[in-house]
Amino acid sequence: MKRHFTDFDLNRSVGNLLRIGVILSVITSFIGFIKLSLEGFEMPKDYALLEIAEDTIWQSFWSSLMKLEGMAIIQLGILLLILTPLVRIIFALIGYLKEKDYTYVFISLIVLGIMVISFLMGFTH
């Protein structure tokens, strides 16, 4: 017999998702920190040298990550941490759809829209 998806199941699943996201972020950042330490990272004397053109930020990130550079691994950990609440909202939205709780589906869509707009607005500044 098929068991129904309950509020308890949703809360447990969302809680586990948040825990896993934070743990993965911390582990990834820690591995990046160790790698960065082994690479012999030194603080730059002139921070203007760290600037990357806006149109090449993602390309630079992915190419550094493919080379397994420590700084890129740390940035991946931070990106995982930032995306965890976004994935949580999507996960809860799916759970509310399964429960047929359309009030919370609507609220989740509004929150998701606000988060997406704020992420996209962050790239313009």
PDB file of C-alpha atoms in Angstrom:
ATOM      1  CA  MET A   1       0.000   0.000   0.000  1.00  0.00           C
ATOM      2  CA  LYS A   2       1.313   3.437  -0.943  1.00  0.00           C
ATOM      3  CA  ARG A   3       2.075   5.729   1.984  1.00  0.00           C
ATOM      4  CA  HIS A   4       1.013   9.374   1.753  1.00  0.00           C
ATOM      5  CA  PHE A   5       3.544  12.196   1.841  1.00  0.00           C
ATOM      6  CA  THR A   6       3.016  14.098   5.116  1.00  0.00           C
ATOM      7  CA  ASP A   7       4.188  17.362   6.675  1.00  0.00           C
ATOM      8  CA  PHE A   8       6.569  15.376   8.848  1.00  0.00           C
ATOM      9  CA  ASP A   9       8.155  13.787   5.756  1.00  0.00           C
ATOM     10  CA  LEU A  10       8.521  17.191   4.133  1.00  0.00           C
ATOM     11  CA  ASN A  11      10.086  18.787   7.228  1.00  0.00           C
ATOM     12  CA  ARG A  12      12.497  15.897   7.688  1.00  0.00           C
ATOM     13  CA  SER A  13      13.493  15.963   4.014  1.00  0.00           C
ATOM     14  CA  VAL A  14      14.035  19.728   3.982  1.00  0.00           C
ATOM     15  CA  GLY A  15      16.037  19.557   7.223  1.00  0.00           C
ATOM     16  CA  ASN A  16      18.236  16.812   5.788  1.00  0.00           C
ATOM     17  CA  LEU A  17      18.711  18.823   2.598  1.00  0.00           C
ATOM     18  CA  LEU A  18      19.891  21.873   4.574  1.00  0.00           C
ATOM     19  CA  ARG A  19      22.248  19.750   6.681  1.00  0.00           C
ATOM     20  CA  ILE A  20      23.725  18.054   3.620  1.00  0.00           C
ATOM     21  CA  GLY A  21      24.150  21.398   1.828  1.00  0.00           C
ATOM     22  CA  VAL A  22      26.001  22.971   4.744  1.00  0.00           C
ATOM     23  CA  ILE A  23      28.155  19.890   5.352  1.00  0.00           C
ATOM     24  CA  LEU A  24      29.100  19.650   1.660  1.00  0.00           C
ATOM     25  CA  SER A  25      29.910  23.351   1.639  1.00  0.00           C
ATOM     26  CA  VAL A  26      32.136  23.124   4.713  1.00  0.00           C
ATOM     27  CA  ILE A  27      33.941  20.013   3.443  1.00  0.00           C
ATOM     28  CA  THR A  28      34.467  21.554   0.002  1.00  0.00           C
ATOM     29  CA  SER A  29      35.748  24.824   1.454  1.00  0.00           C
ATOM     30  CA  PHE A  30      38.053  22.986   3.864  1.00  0.00           C
ATOM     31  CA  ILE A  31      39.518  20.888   1.036  1.00  0.00           C
ATOM     32  CA  GLY A  32      40.034  24.101  -0.932  1.00  0.00           C
ATOM     33  CA  PHE A  33      41.722  25.710   2.074  1.00  0.00           C
ATOM     34  CA  ILE A  34      44.112  22.784   2.430  1.00  0.00           C
ATOM     35  CA  LYS A  35      44.831  22.831  -1.309  1.00  0.00           C
ATOM     36  CA  LEU A  36      45.374  26.594  -1.213  1.00  0.00           C
ATOM     37  CA  SER A  37      47.784  26.207   1.710  1.00  0.00           C
ATOM     38  CA  LEU A  38      49.752  23.554  -0.171  1.00  0.00           C
ATOM     39  CA  GLU A  39      49.907  25.802  -3.234  1.00  0.00           C
ATOM     40  CA  GLY A  40      51.717  28.436  -1.169  1.00  0.00           C
ATOM     41  CA  PHE A  41      49.135  31.206  -1.415  1.00  0.00           C
ATOM     42  CA  GLU A  42      50.306  34.673  -0.421  1.00  0.00           C
ATOM     43  CA  MET A  43      48.129  37.703   0.137  1.00  0.00           C
ATOM     44  CA  PRO A  44      48.459  40.095  -2.802  1.00  0.00           C
ATOM     45  CA  LYS A  45      50.197  43.411  -2.271  1.00  0.00           C
ATOM     46  CA  ASP A  46      47.931  45.190  -4.754  1.00  0.00           C
ATOM     47  CA  TYR A  47      44.283  44.106  -4.755  1.00  0.00           C
ATOM     48  CA  ALA A  48      43.680  45.836  -8.092  1.00  0.00           C
ATOM     49  CA  LEU A  49      45.524  42.901  -9.661  1.00  0.00           C
ATOM     50  CA  LEU A  50      42.726  40.569  -8.507  1.00  0.00           C
ATOM     51  CA  GLU A  51      40.073  42.250 -10.630  1.00  0.00           C
ATOM     52  CA  ILE A  52      38.468  40.104 -13.315  1.00  0.00           C
ATOM     53  CA  ALA A  53      36.301  41.515 -16.078  1.00  0.00           C
ATOM     54  CA  GLU A  54      32.601  40.904 -15.378  1.00  0.00           C
ATOM     55  CA  ASP A  55      32.022  39.068 -18.633  1.00  0.00           C
ATOM     56  CA  THR A  56      34.715  36.476 -17.818  1.00  0.00           C
ATOM     57  CA  ILE A  57      33.993  35.803 -14.121  1.00  0.00           C
ATOM     58  CA  TRP A  58      32.231  32.476 -14.664  1.00  0.00           C
ATOM     59  CA  GLN A  59      34.673  31.382 -17.364  1.00  0.00           C
ATOM     60  CA  SER A  60      37.564  32.161 -15.041  1.00  0.00           C
ATOM     61  CA  PHE A  61      35.888  30.308 -12.165  1.00  0.00           C
ATOM     62  CA  TRP A  62      35.229  27.156 -14.216  1.00  0.00           C
ATOM     63  CA  SER A  63      38.695  27.082 -15.761  1.00  0.00           C
ATOM     64  CA  SER A  64      40.275  27.480 -12.300  1.00  0.00           C
ATOM     65  CA  LEU A  65      38.020  24.760 -10.930  1.00  0.00           C
ATOM     66  CA  MET A  66      38.979  22.393 -13.755  1.00  0.00           C
ATOM     67  CA  LYS A  67      42.629  22.957 -12.774  1.00  0.00           C
ATOM     68  CA  LEU A  68      41.628  22.138  -9.153  1.00  0.00           C
ATOM     69  CA  GLU A  69      43.034  25.399  -7.834  1.00  0.00           C
ATOM     70  CA  GLY A  70      42.470  25.923  -4.116  1.00  0.00           C
ATOM     71  CA  MET A  71      40.783  29.312  -4.456  1.00  0.00           C
ATOM     72  CA  ALA A  72      38.262  27.949  -6.967  1.00  0.00           C
ATOM     73  CA  ILE A  73      37.462  25.011  -4.676  1.00  0.00           C
ATOM     74  CA  ILE A  74      36.804  27.441  -1.812  1.00  0.00           C
ATOM     75  CA  GLN A  75      34.588  29.494  -4.136  1.00  0.00           C
ATOM     76  CA  LEU A  76      32.698  26.312  -5.049  1.00  0.00           C
ATOM     77  CA  GLY A  77      32.093  25.690  -1.337  1.00  0.00           C
ATOM     78  CA  ILE A  78      30.741  29.214  -0.928  1.00  0.00           C
ATOM     79  CA  LEU A  79      28.562  28.776  -4.023  1.00  0.00           C
ATOM     80  CA  LEU A  80      27.160  25.545  -2.547  1.00  0.00           C
ATOM     81  CA  LEU A  81      26.351  27.406   0.655  1.00  0.00           C
ATOM     82  CA  ILE A  82      24.607  30.203  -1.247  1.00  0.00           C
ATOM     83  CA  LEU A  83      22.586  27.789  -3.390  1.00  0.00           C
ATOM     84  CA  THR A  84      21.456  25.604  -0.456  1.00  0.00           C
ATOM     85  CA  PRO A  85      18.498  27.855   0.537  1.00  0.00           C
ATOM     86  CA  LEU A  86      17.472  28.163  -3.107  1.00  0.00           C
ATOM     87  CA  VAL A  87      17.423  24.384  -3.499  1.00  0.00           C
ATOM     88  CA  ARG A  88      15.521  24.167  -0.192  1.00  0.00           C
ATOM     89  CA  ILE A  89      12.759  26.394  -1.565  1.00  0.00           C
ATOM     90  CA  ILE A  90      12.545  24.342  -4.757  1.00  0.00           C
ATOM     91  CA  PHE A  91      12.477  21.150  -2.694  1.00  0.00           C
ATOM     92  CA  ALA A  92       9.726  22.518  -0.424  1.00  0.00           C
ATOM     93  CA  LEU A  93       7.782  23.686  -3.479  1.00  0.00           C
ATOM     94  CA  ILE A  94       7.800  20.140  -4.861  1.00  0.00           C
ATOM     95  CA  GLY A  95       6.738  18.832  -1.450  1.00  0.00           C
ATOM     96  CA  TYR A  96       3.848  21.293  -1.257  1.00  0.00           C
ATOM     97  CA  LEU A  97       2.774  20.260  -4.751  1.00  0.00           C
ATOM     98  CA  LYS A  98       2.764  16.624  -3.624  1.00  0.00           C
ATOM     99  CA  GLU A  99       0.687  17.588  -0.578  1.00  0.00           C
ATOM    100  CA  LYS A 100      -1.611  19.680  -2.802  1.00  0.00           C
ATOM    101  CA  ASP A 101      -1.128  22.620  -0.436  1.00  0.00           C
ATOM    102  CA  TYR A 102      -1.519  25.351  -3.048  1.00  0.00           C
ATOM    103  CA  THR A 103      -1.321  28.259  -0.598  1.00  0.00           C
ATOM    104  CA  TYR A 104       2.257  27.297   0.250  1.00  0.00           C
ATOM    105  CA  VAL A 105       2.997  26.536  -3.405  1.00  0.00           C
ATOM    106  CA  PHE A 106       2.041  30.129  -4.219  1.00  0.00           C
ATOM    107  CA  ILE A 107       4.094  31.516  -1.306  1.00  0.00           C
ATOM    108  CA  SER A 108       7.081  29.374  -2.324  1.00  0.00           C
ATOM    109  CA  LEU A 109       6.837  30.653  -5.889  1.00  0.00           C
ATOM    110  CA  ILE A 110       6.854  34.240  -4.635  1.00  0.00           C
ATOM    111  CA  VAL A 111       9.904  33.593  -2.409  1.00  0.00           C
ATOM    112  CA  LEU A 112      11.651  31.759  -5.246  1.00  0.00           C
ATOM    113  CA  GLY A 113      10.944  34.671  -7.582  1.00  0.00           C
ATOM    114  CA  ILE A 114      12.311  37.170  -5.067  1.00  0.00           C
ATOM    115  CA  MET A 115      15.479  35.120  -4.603  1.00  0.00           C
ATOM    116  CA  VAL A 116      16.055  34.699  -8.341  1.00  0.00           C
ATOM    117  CA  ILE A 117      15.525  38.420  -8.943  1.00  0.00           C
ATOM    118  CA  SER A 118      17.895  39.324  -6.107  1.00  0.00           C
ATOM    119  CA  PHE A 119      20.566  36.953  -7.447  1.00  0.00           C
ATOM    120  CA  LEU A 120      20.234  38.412 -10.928  1.00  0.00           C
ATOM    121  CA  MET A 121      20.246  41.993  -9.603  1.00  0.00           C
ATOM    122  CA  GLY A 122      23.473  41.206  -7.732  1.00  0.00           C
ATOM    123  CA  PHE A 123      25.258  40.626 -11.027  1.00  0.00           C
ATOM    124  CA  THR A 124      24.450  44.131 -12.219  1.00  0.00           C
ATOM    125  CA  HIS A 125      26.290  45.868  -9.392  1.00  0.00           C
TER     126      HIS A 125
END
